[in-house]
mmCIF file of C-alpha atoms in Angstrom:
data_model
loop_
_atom_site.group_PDB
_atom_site.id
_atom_site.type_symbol
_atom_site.label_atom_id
_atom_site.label_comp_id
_atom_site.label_asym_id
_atom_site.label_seq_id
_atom_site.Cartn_x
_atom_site.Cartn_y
_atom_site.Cartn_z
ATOM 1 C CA UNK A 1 165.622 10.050 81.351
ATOM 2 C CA UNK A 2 163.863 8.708 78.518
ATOM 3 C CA UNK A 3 164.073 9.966 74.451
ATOM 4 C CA UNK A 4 162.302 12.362 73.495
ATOM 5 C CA UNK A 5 161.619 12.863 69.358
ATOM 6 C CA UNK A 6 159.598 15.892 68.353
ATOM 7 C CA UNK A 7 157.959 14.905 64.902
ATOM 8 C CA UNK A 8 157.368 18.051 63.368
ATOM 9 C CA UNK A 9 155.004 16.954 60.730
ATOM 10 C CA UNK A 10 151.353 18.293 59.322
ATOM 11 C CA UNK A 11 149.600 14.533 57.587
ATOM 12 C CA UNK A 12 147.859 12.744 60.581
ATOM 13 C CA UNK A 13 148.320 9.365 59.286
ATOM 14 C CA UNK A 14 151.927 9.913 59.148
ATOM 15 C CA UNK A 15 152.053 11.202 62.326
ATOM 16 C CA UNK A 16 149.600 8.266 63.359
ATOM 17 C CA UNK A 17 152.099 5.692 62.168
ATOM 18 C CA UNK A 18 155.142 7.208 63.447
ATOM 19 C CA UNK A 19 154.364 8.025 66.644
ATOM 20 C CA UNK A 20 153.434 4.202 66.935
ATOM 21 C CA UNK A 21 156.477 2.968 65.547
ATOM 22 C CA UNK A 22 158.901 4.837 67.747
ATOM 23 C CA UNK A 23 156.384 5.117 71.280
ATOM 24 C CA UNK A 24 156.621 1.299 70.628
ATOM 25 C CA UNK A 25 160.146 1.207 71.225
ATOM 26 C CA UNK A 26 160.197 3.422 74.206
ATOM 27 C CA UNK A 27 160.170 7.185 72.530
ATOM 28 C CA UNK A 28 158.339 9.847 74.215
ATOM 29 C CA UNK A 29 156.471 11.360 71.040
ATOM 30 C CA UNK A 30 155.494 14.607 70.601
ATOM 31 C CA UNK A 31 153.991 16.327 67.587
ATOM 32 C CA UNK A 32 153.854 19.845 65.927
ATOM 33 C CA UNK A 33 152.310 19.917 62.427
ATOM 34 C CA UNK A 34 153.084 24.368 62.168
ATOM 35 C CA UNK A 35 155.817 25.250 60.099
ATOM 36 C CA UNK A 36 155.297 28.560 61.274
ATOM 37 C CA UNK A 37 156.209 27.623 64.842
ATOM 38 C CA UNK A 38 158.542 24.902 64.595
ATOM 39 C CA UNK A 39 161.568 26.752 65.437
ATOM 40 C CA UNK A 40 159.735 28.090 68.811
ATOM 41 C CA UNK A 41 158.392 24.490 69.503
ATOM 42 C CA UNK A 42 161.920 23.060 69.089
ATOM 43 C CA UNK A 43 163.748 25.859 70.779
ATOM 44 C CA UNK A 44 161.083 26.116 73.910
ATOM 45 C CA UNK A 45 162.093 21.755 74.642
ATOM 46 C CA UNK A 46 164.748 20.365 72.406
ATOM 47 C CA UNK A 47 164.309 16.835 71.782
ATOM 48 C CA UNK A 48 167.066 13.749 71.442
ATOM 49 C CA UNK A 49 165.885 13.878 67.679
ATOM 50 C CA UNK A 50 163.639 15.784 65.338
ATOM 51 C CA UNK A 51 162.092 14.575 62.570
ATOM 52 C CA UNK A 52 160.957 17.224 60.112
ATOM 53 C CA UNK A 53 158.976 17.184 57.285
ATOM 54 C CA UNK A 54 159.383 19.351 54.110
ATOM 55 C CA UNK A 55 156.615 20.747 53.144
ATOM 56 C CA UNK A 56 154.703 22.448 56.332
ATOM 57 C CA UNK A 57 152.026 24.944 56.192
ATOM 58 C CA UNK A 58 153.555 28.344 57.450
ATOM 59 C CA UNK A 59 157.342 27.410 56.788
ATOM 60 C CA UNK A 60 158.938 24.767 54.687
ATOM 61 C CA UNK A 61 161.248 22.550 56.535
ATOM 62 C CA UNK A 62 164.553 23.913 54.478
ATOM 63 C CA UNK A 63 163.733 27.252 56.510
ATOM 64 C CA UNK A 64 163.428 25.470 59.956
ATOM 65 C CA UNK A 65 166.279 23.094 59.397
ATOM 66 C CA UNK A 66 168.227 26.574 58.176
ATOM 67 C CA UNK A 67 167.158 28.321 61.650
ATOM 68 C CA UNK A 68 167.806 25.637 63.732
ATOM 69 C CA UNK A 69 171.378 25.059 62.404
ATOM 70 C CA UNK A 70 171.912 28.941 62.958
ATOM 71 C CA UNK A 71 170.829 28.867 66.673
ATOM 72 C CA UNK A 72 173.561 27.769 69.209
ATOM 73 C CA UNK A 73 171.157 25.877 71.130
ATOM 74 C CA UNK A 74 170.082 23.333 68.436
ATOM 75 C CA UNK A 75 172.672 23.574 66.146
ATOM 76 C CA UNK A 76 173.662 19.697 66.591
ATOM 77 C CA UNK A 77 170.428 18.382 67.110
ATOM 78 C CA UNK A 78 170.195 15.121 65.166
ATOM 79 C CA UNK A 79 167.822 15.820 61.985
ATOM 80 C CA UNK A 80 165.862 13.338 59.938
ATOM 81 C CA UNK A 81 164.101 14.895 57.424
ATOM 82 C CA UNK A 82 160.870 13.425 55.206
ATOM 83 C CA UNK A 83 159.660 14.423 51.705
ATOM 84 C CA UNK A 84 157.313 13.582 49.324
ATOM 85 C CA UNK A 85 158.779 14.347 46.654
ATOM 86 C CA UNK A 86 161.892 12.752 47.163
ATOM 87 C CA UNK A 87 163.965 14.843 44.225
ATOM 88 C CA UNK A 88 167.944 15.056 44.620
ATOM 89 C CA UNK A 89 167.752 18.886 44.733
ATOM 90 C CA UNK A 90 165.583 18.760 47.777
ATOM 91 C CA UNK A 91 168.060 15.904 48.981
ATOM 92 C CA UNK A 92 170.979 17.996 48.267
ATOM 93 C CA UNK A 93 169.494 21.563 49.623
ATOM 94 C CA UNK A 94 168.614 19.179 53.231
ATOM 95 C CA UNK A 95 172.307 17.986 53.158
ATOM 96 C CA UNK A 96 173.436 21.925 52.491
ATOM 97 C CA UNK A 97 171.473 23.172 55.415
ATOM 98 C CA UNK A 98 172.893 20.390 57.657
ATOM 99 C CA UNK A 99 170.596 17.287 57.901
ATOM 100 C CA UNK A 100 172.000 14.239 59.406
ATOM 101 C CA UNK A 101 169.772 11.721 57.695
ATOM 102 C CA UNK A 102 167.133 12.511 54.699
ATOM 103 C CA UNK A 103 164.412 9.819 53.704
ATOM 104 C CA UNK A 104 161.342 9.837 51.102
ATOM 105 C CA UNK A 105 157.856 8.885 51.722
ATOM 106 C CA UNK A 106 156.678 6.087 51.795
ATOM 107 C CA UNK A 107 159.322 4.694 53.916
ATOM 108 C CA UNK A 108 159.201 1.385 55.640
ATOM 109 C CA UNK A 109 158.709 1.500 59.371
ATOM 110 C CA UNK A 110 161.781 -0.406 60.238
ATOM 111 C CA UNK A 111 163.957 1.824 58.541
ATOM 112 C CA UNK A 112 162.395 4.974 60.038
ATOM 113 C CA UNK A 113 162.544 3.224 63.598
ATOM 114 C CA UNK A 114 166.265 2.411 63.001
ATOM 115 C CA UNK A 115 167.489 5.295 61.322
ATOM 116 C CA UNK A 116 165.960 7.724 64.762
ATOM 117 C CA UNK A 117 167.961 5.087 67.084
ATOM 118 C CA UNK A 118 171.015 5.574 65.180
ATOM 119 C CA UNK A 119 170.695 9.809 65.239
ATOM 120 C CA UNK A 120 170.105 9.237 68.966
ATOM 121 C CA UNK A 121 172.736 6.626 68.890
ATOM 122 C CA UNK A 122 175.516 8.600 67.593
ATOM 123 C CA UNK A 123 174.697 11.671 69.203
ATOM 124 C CA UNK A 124 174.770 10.503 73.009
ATOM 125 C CA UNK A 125 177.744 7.973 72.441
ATOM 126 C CA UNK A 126 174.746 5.363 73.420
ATOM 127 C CA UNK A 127 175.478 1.816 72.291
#
């Protein structure tokens, strides 16, 4: 079976570029840009990984990551979480919710593309 990430994100060219990065090196991509109904998008398919953005119309991604951690199903799904912003409160209020891996926008491709492989990596055991 192939990975699956679910980029839960709501700026197109972000999406745009990330879904090329990763479908590039063999991810199924799939997108969900409502806060609102991230938890329900997540919950209905899990995916390998989820990247998850902060700041989401509907729900910020502190409240999703928060929900998903609380939910038996999901919580050790492997996390990455974007921001903007990029400030160590929002860095240190990801890492209190449970986030395995937290990067700030603009990020380089190759470390986005390397940092999913190793969430995947070290959640399946996969070398």
């Amino acid at each position: 079976m192939g990975k699956r990430v679910l980029l839960v994100e709501d700026e197109p060219n972000i999406i745009e570029a990330i879904r090329f990065i990763l479908s590039r090196d063999g991810w199924a991509v799939e997108t969900h840009s409502d806060g609102a109904t991230a938890v329900d998008a997540v919950l209905a398919a899990p995916p390998d990984v989820l990247v998850l953005d902060v700041m989401l119309p509907g729900k910020s991604g502190f409240d999703i990551l928060r929900e998903l951690r609380a939910a038996p199903a999901t919580e050790g799904l492997p996390v990455l979480m974007l921001t903007a912003k990029g400030q160590l409160r929002d860095r240190e209020q990801a890492e209190r919710y449970g986030v395995n891996s937290f990067m700030t926008k603009p990020f380089a491709n190759s470390e986005v593309l390397e940092t999913v492989n190793a969430l995947f990596e070290g959640a399946t055991g996969a070398a």
